[in-house]
Tab-separated table of C-alpha atoms and ligand atoms in Angstrom:
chain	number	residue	atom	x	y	z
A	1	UNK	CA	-7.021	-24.117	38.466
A	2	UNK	CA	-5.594	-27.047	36.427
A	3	UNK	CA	-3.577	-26.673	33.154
A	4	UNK	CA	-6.591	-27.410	31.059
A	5	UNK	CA	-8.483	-24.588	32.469
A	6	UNK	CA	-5.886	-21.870	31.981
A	7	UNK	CA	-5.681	-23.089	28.247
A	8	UNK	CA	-9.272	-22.933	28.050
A	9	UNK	CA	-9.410	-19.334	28.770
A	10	UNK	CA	-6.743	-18.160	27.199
A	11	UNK	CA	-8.123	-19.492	24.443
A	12	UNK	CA	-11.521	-18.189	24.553
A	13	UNK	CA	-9.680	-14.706	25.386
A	14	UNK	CA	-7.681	-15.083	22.193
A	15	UNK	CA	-10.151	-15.714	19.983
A	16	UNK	CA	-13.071	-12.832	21.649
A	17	UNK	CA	-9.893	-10.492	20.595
A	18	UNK	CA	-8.790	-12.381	17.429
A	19	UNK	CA	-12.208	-12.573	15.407
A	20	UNK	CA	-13.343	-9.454	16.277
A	21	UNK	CA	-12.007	-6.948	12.860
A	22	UNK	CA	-14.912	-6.831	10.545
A	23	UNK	CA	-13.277	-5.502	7.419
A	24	UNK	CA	-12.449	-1.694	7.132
A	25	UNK	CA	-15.399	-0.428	6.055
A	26	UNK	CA	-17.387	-2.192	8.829
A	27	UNK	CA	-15.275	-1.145	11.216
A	28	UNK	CA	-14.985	3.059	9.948
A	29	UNK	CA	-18.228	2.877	8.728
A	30	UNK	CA	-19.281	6.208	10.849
A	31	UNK	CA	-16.494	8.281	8.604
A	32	UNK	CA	-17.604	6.734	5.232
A	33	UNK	CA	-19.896	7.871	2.558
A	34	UNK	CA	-21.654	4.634	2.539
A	35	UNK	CA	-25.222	3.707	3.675
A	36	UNK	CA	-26.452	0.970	6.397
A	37	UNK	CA	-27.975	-1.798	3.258
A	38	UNK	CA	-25.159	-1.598	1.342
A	39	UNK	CA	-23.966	-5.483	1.128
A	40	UNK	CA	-19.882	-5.113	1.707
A	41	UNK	CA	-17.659	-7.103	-0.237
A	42	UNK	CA	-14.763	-7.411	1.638
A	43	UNK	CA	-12.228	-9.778	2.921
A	44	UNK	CA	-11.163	-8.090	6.176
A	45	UNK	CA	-8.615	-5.907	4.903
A	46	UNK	CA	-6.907	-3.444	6.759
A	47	UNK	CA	-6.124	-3.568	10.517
A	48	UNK	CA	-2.515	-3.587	9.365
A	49	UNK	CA	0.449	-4.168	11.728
A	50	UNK	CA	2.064	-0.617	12.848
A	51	UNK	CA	5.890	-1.978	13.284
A	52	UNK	CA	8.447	0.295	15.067
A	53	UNK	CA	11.538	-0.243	13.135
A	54	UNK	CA	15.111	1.337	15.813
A	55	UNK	CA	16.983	-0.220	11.976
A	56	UNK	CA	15.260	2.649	9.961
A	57	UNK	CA	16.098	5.090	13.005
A	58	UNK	CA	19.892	4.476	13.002
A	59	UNK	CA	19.977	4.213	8.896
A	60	UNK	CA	18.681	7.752	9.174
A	61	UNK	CA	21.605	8.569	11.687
A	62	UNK	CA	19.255	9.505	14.616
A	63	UNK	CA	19.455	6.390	16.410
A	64	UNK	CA	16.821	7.258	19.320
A	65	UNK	CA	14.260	8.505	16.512
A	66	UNK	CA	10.849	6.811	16.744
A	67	UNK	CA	10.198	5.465	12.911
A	68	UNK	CA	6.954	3.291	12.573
A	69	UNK	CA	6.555	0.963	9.286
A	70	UNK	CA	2.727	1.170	8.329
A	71	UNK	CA	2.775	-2.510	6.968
A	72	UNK	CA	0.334	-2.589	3.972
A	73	UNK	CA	2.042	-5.748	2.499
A	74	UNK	CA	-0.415	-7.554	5.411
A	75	UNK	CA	-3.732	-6.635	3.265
A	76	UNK	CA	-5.127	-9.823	1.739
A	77	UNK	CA	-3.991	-9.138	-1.817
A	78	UNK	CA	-0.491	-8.100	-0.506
A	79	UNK	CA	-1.247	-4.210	-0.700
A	80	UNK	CA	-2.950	-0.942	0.287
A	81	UNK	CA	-5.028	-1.266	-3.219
A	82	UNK	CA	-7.459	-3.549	-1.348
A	83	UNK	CA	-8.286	-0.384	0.919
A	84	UNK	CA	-9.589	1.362	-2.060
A	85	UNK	CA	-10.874	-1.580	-3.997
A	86	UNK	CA	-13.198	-3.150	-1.377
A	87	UNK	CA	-15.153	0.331	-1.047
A	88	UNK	CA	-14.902	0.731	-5.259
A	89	UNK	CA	-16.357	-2.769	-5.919
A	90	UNK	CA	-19.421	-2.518	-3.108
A	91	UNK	CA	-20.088	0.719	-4.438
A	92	UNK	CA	-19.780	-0.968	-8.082
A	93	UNK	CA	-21.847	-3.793	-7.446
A	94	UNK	CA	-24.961	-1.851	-5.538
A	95	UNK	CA	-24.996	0.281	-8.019
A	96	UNK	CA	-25.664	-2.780	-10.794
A	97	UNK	CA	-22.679	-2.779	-12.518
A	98	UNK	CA	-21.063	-6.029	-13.031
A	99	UNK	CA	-17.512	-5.248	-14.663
A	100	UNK	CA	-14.748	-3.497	-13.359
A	101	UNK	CA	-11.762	-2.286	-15.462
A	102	UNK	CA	-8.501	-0.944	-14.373
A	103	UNK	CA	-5.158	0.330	-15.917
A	104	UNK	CA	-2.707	-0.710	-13.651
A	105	UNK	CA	1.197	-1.582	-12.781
A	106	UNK	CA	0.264	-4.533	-10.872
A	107	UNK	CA	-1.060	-3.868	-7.352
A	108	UNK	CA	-4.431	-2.359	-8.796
A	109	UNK	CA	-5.020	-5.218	-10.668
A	110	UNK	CA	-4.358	-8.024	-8.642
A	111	UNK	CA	-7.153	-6.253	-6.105
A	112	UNK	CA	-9.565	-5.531	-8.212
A	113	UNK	CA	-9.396	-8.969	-9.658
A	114	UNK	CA	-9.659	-10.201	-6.011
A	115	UNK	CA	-12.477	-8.090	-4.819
A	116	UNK	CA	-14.239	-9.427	-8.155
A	117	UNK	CA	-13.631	-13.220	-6.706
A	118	UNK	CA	-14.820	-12.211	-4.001
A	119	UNK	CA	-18.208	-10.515	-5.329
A	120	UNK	CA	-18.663	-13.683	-7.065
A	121	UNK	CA	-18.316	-15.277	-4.050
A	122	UNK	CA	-20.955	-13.663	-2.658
A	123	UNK	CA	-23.741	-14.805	-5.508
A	124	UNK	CA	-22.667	-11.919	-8.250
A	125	UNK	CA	-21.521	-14.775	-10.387
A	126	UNK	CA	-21.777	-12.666	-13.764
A	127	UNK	CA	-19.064	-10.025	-11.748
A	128	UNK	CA	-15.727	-10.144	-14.453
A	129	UNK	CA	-12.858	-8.374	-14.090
A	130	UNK	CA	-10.815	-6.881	-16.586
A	131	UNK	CA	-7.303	-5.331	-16.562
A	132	UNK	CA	-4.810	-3.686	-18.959
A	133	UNK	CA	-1.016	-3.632	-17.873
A	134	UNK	CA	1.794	-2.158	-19.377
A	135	UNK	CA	3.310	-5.000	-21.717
A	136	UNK	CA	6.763	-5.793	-19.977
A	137	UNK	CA	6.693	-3.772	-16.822
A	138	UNK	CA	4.814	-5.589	-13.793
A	139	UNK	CA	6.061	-7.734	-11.341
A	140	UNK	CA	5.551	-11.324	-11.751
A	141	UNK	CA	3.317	-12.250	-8.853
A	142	UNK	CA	1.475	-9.391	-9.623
A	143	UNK	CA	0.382	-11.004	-12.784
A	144	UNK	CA	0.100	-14.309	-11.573
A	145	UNK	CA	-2.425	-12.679	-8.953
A	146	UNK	CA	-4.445	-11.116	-11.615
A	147	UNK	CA	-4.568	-14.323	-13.444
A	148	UNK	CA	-5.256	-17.035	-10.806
A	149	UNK	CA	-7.846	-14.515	-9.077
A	150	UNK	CA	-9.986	-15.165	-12.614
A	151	UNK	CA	-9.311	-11.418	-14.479
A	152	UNK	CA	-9.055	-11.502	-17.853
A	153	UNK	CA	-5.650	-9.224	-18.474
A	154	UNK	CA	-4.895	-7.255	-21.291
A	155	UNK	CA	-1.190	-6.038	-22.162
A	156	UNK	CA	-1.013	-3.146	-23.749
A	157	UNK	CA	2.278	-2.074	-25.942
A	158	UNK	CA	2.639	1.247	-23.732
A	159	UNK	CA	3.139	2.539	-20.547
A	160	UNK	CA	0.347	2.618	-17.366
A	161	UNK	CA	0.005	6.213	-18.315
A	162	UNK	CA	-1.729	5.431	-22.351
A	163	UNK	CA	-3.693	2.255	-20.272
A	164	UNK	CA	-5.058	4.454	-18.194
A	165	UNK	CA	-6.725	6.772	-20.555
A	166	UNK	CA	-7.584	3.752	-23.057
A	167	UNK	CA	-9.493	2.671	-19.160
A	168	UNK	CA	-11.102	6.415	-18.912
A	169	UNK	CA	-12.639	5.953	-22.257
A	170	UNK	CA	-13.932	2.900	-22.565
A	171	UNK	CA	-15.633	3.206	-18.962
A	172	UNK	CA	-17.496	6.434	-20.137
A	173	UNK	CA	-18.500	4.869	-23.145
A	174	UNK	CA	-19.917	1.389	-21.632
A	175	UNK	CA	-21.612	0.292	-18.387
A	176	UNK	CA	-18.302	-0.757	-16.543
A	177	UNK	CA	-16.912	0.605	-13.338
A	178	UNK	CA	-13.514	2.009	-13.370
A	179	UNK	CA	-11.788	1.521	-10.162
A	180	UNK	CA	-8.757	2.818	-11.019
A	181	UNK	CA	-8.028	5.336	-8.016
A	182	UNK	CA	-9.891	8.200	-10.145
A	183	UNK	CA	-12.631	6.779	-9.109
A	184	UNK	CA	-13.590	8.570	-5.865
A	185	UNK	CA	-14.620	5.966	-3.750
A	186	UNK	CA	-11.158	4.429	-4.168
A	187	UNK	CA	-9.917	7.615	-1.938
A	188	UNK	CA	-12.559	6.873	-0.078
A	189	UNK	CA	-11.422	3.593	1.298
A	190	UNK	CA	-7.911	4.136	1.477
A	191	UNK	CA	-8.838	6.883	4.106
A	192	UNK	CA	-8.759	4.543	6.585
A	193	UNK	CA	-5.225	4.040	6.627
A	194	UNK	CA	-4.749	7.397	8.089
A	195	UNK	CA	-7.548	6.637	10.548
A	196	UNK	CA	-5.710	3.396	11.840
A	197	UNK	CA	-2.502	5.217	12.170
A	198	UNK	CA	-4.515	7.449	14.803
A	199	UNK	CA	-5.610	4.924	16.433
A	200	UNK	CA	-2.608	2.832	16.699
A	201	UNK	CA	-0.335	6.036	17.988
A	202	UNK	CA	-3.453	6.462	20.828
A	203	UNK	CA	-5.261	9.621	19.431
A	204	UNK	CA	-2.149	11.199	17.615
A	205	UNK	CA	-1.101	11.797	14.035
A	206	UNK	CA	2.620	11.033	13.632
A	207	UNK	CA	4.605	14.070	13.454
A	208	UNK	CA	5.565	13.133	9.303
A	209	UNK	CA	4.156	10.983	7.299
A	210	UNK	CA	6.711	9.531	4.512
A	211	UNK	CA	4.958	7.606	1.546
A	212	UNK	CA	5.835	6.869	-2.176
A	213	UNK	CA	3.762	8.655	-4.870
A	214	UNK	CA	2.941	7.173	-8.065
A	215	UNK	CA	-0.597	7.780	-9.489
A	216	UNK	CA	-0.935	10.128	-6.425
A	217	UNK	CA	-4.204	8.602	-4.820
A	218	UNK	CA	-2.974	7.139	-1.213
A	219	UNK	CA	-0.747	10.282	-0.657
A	220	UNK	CA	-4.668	12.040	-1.429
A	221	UNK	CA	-6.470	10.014	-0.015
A	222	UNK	CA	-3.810	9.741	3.451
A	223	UNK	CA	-4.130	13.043	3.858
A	224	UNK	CA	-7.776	13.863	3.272
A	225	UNK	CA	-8.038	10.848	6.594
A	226	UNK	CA	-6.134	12.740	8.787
A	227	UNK	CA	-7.796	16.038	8.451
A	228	UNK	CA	-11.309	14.145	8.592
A	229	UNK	CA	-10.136	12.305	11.835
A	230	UNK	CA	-8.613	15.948	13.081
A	231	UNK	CA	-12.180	17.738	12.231
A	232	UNK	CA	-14.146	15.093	13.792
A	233	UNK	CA	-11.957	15.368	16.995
A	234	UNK	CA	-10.730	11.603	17.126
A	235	UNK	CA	-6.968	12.818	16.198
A	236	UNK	CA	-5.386	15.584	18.246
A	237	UNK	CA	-2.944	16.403	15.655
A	238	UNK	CA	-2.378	16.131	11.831
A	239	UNK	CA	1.102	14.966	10.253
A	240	UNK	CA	3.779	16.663	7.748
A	241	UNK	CA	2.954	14.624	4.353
A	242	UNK	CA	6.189	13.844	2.993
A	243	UNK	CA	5.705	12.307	-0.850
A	244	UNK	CA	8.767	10.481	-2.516
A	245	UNK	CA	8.723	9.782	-6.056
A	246	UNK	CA	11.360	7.757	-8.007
A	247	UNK	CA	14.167	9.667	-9.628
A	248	UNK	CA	13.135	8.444	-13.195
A	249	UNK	CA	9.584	9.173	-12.848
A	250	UNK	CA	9.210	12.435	-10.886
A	251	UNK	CA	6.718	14.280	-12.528
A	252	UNK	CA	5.436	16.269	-9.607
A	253	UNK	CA	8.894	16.985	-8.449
A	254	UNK	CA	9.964	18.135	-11.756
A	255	UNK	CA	6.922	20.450	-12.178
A	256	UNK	CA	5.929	18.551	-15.514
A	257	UNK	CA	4.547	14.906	-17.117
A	258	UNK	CA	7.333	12.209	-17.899
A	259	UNK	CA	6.986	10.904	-21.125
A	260	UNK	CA	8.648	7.723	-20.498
A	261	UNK	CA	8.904	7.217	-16.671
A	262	UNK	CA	11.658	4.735	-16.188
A	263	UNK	CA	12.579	3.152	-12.423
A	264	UNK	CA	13.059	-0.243	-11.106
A	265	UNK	CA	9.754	0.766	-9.043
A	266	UNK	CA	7.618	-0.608	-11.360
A	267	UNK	CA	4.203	0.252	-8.489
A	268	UNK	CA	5.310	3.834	-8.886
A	269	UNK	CA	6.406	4.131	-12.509
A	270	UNK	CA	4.337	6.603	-13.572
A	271	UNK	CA	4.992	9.951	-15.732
A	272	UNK	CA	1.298	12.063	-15.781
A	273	UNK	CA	-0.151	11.223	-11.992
A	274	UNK	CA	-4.240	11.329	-11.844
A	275	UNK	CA	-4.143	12.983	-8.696
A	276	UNK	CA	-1.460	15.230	-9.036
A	277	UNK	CA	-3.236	18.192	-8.422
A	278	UNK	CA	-4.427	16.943	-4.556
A	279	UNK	CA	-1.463	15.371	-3.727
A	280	UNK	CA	0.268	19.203	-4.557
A	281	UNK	CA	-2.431	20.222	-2.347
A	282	UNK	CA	-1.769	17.724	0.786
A	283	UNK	CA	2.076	18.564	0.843
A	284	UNK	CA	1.279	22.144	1.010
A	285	UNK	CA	-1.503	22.465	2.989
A	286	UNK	CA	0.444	20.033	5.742
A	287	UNK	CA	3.700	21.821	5.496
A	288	UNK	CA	4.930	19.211	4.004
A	289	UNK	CA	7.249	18.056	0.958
A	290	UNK	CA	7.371	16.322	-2.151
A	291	UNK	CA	11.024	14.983	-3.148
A	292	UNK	CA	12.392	12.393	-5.331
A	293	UNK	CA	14.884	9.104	-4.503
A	294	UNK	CA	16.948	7.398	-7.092
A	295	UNK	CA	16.696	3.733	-7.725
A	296	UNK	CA	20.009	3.029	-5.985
A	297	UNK	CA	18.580	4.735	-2.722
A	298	UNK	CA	15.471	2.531	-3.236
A	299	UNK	CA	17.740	-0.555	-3.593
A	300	UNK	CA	19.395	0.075	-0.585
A	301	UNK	CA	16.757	0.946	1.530
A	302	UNK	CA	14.738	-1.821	0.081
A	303	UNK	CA	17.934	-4.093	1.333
A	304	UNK	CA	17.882	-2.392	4.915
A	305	UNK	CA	14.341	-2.788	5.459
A	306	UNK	CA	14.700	-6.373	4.851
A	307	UNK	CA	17.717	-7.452	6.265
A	308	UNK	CA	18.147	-4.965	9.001
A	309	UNK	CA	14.197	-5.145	9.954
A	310	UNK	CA	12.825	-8.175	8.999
A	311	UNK	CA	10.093	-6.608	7.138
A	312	UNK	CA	9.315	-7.926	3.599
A	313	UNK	CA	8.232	-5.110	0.950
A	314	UNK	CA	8.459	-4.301	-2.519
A	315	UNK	CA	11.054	-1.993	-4.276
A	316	UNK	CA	8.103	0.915	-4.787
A	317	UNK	CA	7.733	0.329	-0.876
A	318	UNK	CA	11.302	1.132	-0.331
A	319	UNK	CA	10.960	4.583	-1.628
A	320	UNK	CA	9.171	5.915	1.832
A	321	UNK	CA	12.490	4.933	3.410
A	322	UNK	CA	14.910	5.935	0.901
A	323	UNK	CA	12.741	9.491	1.061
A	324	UNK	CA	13.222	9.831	4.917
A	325	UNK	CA	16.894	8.498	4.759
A	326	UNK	CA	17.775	11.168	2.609
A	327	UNK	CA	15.913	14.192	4.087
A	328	UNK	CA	17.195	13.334	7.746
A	329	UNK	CA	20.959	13.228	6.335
A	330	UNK	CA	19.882	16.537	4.674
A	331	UNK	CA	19.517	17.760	8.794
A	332	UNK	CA	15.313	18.064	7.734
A	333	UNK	CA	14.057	15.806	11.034
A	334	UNK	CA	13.651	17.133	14.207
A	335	UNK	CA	15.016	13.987	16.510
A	336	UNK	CA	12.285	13.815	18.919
A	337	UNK	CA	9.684	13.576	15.521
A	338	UNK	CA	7.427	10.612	15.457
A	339	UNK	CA	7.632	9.204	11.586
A	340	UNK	CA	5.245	6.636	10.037
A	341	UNK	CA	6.774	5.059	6.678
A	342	UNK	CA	4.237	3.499	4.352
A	343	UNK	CA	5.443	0.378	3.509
A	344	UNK	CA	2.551	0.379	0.611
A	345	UNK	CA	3.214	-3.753	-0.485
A	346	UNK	CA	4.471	-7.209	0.278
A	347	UNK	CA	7.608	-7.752	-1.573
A	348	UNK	CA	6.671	-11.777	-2.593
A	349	UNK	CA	5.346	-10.043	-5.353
A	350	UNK	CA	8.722	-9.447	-6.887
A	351	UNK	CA	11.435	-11.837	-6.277
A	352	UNK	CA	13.248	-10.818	-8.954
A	353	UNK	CA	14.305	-7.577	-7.785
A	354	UNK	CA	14.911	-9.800	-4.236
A	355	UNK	CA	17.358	-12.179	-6.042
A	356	UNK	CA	19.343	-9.316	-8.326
A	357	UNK	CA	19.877	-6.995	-6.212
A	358	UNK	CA	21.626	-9.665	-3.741
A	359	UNK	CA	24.678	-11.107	-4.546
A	360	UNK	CA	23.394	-14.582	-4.007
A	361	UNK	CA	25.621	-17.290	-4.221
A	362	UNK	CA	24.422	-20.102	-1.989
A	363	UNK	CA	27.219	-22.527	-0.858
A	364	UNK	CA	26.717	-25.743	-2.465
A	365	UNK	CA	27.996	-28.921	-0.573
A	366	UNK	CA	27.343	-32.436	-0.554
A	367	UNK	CA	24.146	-34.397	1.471
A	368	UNK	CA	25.851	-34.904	4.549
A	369	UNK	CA	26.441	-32.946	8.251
A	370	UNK	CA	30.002	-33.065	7.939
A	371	UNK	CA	30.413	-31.151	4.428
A	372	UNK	CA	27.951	-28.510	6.108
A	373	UNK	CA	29.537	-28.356	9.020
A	374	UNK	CA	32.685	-27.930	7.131
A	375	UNK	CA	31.091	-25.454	4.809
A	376	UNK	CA	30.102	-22.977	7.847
A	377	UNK	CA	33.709	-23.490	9.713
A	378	UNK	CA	32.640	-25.482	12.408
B	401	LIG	C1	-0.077	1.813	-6.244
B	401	LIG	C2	1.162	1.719	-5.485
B	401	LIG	C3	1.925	2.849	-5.109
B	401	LIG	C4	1.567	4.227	-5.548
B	401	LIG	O1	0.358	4.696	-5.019
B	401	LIG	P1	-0.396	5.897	-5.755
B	401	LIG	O2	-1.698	6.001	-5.070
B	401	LIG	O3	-0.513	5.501	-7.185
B	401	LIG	O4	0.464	7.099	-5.583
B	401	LIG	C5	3.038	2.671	-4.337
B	401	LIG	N1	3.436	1.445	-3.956
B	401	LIG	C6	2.749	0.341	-4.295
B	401	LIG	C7	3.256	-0.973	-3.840
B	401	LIG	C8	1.601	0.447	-5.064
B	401	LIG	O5	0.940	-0.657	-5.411
């Protein structure tokens, strides 16, 4: 067999393997409350990369522990919000409704105003997106997202909490659909995150399951997956749910509502969580725990995962790490545990928080090899 006809079926093996993910909800749509003529609107989200990371493992002073990154950051809008939002704006749109509306602190946003694209896309050119953010405190590509993806965005002089309930009531007052993740269907298609982490660890839940907790949906809505994928028999086991809020904005950790939820976490800045009661319910059901990380243990697992792993995430991200950093020092992991860490977005969204928390100083030189060379000691 020539050259030619070894690329040629490599190729044609590639792409049989490559083209074949339909979109979440096409490909769980035996474990979803959603029927066979529903048009999807989706842009083949999920399928996420599950990335064994030996740099988490030794940071948590168990070197031979087996820590898996669940890398959400790979979703097209950069997060695990498009899980949620491509089941909430289907469901939206066959049900005749035409604008969605969402409080958010960033992520939410930026996929709801993508999903909308993407209805519009798909011949729902009257489909509008609108989103209120808390004036000050989101993450500049997160804007930019919600702005170049055609929402119309609305800062509001509060925090997410007040934009959420300004969302709450406007939505039961009008025809518009509110796919904030108090909207069920939300839960619905984050689920599958849980299911893929079965299927990527061949039939088994990991042993723990670290994530950060902000509104409280994906911590809900991860553990509500793994007991559906136990119960239908795919899964053999189901996980510990470990939660991790930040320091400044532990609500659920302090056993009461933050009135002004302060962290450089801006995805999980939030002081009155919608789903606090279920995600109570998931850590105790599961054995689990809910604890909280300060920002300078976000920082510097946020630093780690970068540097050490080559893994690119945002600060709220970070906290998953920090969380399970801090409970193995505290002697809480059993060293032959399998761990998933969410990694719940793609840190591009933020380089702010990339360039100031790094002493960066580049080394300035003149045009030329020599001063470079010179510059590096060579
Ligand atoms: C939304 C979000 C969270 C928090 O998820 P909840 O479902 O609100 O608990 C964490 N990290 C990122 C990056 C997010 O966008």
């Amino acid at each position: 067999m020539n050259f030619l006809d070894n690329l040629f079926k490599s190729k044609q093996a590639r792409t049989s393997s490559f083209n074949r993910w339909p979109g979440l909800i096409n490909a769980y749509r035996d474990y979803l409350n959603i029927d066979s003529e529903t048009e999807i609107i989706s842009l083949c989200e999920g399928n996420t990369p599950l990335i064994l990371s030996p740099a988490i493992a030794k940071a948590c002073g168990v070197p031979g522990l087996k820590v898996y990154i669940k890398f959400e950051g790979a979703n097209p809008s950069g997060s695990f919000k498009d899980r949620g939002m491509t089941m909430a704006v289907t469901k939206a749109i066959a049900s005749g409704l035409r604008i969605m509306i969402c409080a958010s602190t960033g992520n939410t946003s930026a996929a709801a105003a993508a999903y909308t694209a993407c209805a519009r896309s798909l011949g729902y050119h009257d489909a509008k997106c609108v989103v209120l953010v808390p004036d000050g405190y989101i993450a500049l590509g997160k804007l930019a997202q919600a702005i170049i993806y055609g929402s119309q965005v609305i800062q509001v002089a509060g925090n997410f909490d007040q934009a959420l309930n300004i969302v709450r009531e406007l939505a039961d007052k009008h025809p518009i659909a509110l796919v904030n993740s108090v909207n069920p269907d939300r839960i619905e298609g984050q689920k599958t995150a849980a299911f893929e982490v079965c299927d990527q660890l061949n039939g088994f839940a990991p042993n723990i399951l670290c994530i950060p907790v902000g509104n409280a949906g994906n911590i809900s809505a991860y553990w509500a997956g793994f007991k559906q994928y136990y119960n239908f028999g795919v899964s053999k086991t189901k996980p510990r749910m470990f939660g991790f809020q930040a320091a400044g904005a532990a609500p659920i950790v302090l056993g009461k509502p933050v009135e002004n939820p302060e962290t450089i976490a801006t995805a999980i800045r939030i002081g009155n969580p919608a789903s606090w009661h279920m995600a109570e319910a998931a850590v105790k059901e599961s054995n689990g725990l809910i604890d909280s990380v300060t920002d300078e243990e976000i920082i510097e697992a946020y630093k780690l995962i970068h540097s050490a792993q080559g893994i690119c995430c945002e600060p709220a991200s970070a906290a998953s790490v920090a969380g399970l950093i801090k409970v193995s020092r505290q002697g809480k992991i059993d060293p032959e545990a399998t761990i998933v860490c969410v990694l719940t977005g793609h840190g591009l969204k933020d380089p702010q928080t990339a360039i100031d928390s790094s002493q960066f100083s580049p080394i300035k030189t003149e045009a030329s090899m020599d001063s470079v060379a010179r510059a590096l000691n060579l």
